[in-house]
mmCIF file of C-alpha atoms in Angstrom:
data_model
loop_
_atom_site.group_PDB
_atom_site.id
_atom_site.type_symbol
_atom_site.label_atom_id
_atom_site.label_comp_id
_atom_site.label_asym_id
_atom_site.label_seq_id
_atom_site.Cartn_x
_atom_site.Cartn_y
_atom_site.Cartn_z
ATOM 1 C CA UNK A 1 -41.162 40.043 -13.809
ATOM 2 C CA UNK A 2 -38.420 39.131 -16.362
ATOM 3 C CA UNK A 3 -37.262 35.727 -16.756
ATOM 4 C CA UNK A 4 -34.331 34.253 -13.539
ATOM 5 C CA UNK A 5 -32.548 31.224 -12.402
ATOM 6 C CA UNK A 6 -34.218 29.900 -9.839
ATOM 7 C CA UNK A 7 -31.646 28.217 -6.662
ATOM 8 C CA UNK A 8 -32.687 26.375 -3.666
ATOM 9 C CA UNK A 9 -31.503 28.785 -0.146
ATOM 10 C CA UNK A 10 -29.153 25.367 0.814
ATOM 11 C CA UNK A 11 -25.884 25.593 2.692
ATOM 12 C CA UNK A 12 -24.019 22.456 3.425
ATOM 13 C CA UNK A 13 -21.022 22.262 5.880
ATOM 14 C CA UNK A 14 -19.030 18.918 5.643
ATOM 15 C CA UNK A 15 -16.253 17.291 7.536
ATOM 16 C CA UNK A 16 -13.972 14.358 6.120
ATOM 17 C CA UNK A 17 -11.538 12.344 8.264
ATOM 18 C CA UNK A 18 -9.302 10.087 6.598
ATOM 19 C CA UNK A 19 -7.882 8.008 9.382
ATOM 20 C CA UNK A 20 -4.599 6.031 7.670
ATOM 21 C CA UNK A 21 -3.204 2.567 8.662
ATOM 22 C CA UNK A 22 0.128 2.174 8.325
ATOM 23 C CA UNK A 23 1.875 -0.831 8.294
ATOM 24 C CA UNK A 24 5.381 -2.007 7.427
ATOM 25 C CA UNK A 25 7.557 -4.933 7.392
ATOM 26 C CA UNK A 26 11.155 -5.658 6.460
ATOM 27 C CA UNK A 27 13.104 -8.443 4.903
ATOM 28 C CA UNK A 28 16.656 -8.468 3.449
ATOM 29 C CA UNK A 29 17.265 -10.938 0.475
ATOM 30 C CA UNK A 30 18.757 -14.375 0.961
ATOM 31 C CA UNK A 31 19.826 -15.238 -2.545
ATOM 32 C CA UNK A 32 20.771 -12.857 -5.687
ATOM 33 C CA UNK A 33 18.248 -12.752 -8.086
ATOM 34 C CA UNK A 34 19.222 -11.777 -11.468
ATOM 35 C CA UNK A 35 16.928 -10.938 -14.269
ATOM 36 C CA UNK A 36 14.701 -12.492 -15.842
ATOM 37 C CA UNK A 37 13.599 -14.038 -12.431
ATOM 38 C CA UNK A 38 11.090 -13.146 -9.574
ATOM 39 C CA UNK A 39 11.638 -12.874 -5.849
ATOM 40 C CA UNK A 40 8.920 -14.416 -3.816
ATOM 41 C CA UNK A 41 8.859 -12.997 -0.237
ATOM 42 C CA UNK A 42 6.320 -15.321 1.757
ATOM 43 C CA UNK A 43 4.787 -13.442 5.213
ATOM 44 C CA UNK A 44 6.387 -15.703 7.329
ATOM 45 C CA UNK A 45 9.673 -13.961 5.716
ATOM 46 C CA UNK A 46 9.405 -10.911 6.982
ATOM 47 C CA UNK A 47 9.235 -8.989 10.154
ATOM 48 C CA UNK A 48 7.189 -6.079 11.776
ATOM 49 C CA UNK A 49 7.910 -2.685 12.851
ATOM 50 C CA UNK A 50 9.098 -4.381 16.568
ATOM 51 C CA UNK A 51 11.314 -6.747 15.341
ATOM 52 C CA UNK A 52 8.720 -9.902 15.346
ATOM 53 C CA UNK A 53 8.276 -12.045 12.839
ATOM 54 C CA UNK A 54 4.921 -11.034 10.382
ATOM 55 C CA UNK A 55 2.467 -13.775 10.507
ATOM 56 C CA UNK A 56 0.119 -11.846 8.124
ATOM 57 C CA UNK A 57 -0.506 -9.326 5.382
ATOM 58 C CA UNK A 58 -3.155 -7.224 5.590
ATOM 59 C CA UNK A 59 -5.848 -6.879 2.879
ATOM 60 C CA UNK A 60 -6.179 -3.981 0.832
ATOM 61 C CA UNK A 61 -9.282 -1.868 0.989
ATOM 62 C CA UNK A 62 -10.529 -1.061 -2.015
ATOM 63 C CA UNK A 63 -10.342 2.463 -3.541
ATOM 64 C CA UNK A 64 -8.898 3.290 -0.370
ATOM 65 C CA UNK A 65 -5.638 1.756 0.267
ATOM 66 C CA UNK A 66 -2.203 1.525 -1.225
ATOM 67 C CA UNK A 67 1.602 -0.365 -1.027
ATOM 68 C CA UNK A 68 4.897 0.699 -1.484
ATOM 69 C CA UNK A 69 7.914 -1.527 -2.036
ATOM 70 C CA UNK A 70 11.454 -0.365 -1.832
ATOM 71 C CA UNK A 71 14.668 -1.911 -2.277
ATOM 72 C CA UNK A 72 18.003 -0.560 -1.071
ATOM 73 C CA UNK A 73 15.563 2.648 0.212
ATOM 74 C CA UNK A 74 14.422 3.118 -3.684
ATOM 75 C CA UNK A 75 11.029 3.184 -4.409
ATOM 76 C CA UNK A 76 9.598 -0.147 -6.971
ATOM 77 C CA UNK A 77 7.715 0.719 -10.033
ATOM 78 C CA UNK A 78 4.009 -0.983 -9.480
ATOM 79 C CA UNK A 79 3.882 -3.500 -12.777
ATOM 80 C CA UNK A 80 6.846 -5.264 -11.101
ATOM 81 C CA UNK A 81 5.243 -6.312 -8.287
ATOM 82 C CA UNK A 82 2.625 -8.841 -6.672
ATOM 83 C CA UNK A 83 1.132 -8.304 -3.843
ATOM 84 C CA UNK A 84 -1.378 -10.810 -1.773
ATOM 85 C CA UNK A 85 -2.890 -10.442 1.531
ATOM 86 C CA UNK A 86 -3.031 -13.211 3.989
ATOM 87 C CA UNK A 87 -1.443 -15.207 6.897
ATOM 88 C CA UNK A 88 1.340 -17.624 6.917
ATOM 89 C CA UNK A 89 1.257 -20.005 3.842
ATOM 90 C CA UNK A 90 -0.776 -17.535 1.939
ATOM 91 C CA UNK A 91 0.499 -14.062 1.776
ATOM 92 C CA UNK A 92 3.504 -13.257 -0.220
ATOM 93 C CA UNK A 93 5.358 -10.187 -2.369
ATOM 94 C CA UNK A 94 6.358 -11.000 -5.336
ATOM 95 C CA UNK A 95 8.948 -8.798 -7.011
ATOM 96 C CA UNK A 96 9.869 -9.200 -10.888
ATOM 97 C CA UNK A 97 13.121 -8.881 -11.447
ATOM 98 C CA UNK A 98 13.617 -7.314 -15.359
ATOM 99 C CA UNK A 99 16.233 -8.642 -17.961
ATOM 100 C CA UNK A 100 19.536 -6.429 -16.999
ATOM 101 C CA UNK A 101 18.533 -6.223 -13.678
ATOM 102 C CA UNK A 102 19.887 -7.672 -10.098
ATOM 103 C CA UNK A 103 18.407 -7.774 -6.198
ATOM 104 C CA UNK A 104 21.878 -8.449 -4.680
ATOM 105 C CA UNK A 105 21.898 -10.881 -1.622
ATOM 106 C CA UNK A 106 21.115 -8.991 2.088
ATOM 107 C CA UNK A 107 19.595 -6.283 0.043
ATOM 108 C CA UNK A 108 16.807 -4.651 2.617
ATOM 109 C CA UNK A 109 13.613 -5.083 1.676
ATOM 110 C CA UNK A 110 10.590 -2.664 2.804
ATOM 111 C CA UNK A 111 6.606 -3.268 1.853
ATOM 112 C CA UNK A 112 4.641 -0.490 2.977
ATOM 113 C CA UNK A 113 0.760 -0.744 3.184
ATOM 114 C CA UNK A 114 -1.575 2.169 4.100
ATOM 115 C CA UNK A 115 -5.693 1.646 4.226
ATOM 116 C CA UNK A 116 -7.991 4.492 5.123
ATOM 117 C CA UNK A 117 -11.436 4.375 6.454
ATOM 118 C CA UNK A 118 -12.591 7.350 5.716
ATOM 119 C CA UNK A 119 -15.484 8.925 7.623
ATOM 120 C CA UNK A 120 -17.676 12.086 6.594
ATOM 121 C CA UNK A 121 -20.118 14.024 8.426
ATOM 122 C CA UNK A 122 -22.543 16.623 6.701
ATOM 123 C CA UNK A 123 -25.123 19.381 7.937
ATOM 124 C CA UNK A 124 -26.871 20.673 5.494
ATOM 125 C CA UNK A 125 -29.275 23.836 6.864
ATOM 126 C CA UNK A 126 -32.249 25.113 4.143
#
């Protein structure tokens, strides 16, 4: 018999669901901020999707989450901004503001945090 790769008779069918939360909440800027400067948002600051006020930011999963900031409807770049989860007192966005740069008063404001708990089911039949 001449020399062959051996291979196992497997076959494997999997199924992945990746199940996003979304969450967003608004806030429109009460002060210019001019660069060099920061704008701290604190939770308590901003407001849900219904209109309420936000008494907390949720955490971020890791490897499995993600937030967006925009201002004026333009997306942020990510090394300008500070995020930290938590409830009134303790969570807050921070937003660097860059030399040459300006977050006019009333400006809107939109953080945008998605986790996923993804889920995965395999059969493998030999």
């Amino acid at each position: 018999m001449p020399l062959q790769i051996m291979k196992l008779a497997i076959t494997a069918d999997s199924t992945v669901t990746t199940s996003p939360t979304v969450e967003r909440f608004f806030n429109e800027a009460t002060s210019t901020v001019t660069g060099p400067g920061t704008l701290t948002i604190p939770v308590e600051d901003f407001w849900t999707d219904t209109g309420a006020d936000a008494t907390t930011l949720p955490a971020l999963a890791t490897d499995n989450s993600y937030f967006n900031v925009y201002v004026n409807g333009v997306l942020q770049m990510e090394d300008l901004l500070a995020y930290t989860p938590g409830g009134t007192g303790v969570g807050q966005l921070e937003i660097t503001v860059p030399t040459d740069s300006t977050i006019q008063v009333d400006s809107a404001i939109v953080l945008v945090v998605a986790n996923f708990t993804p889920t995965s089911d395999t059969t493998i039949i030999t």
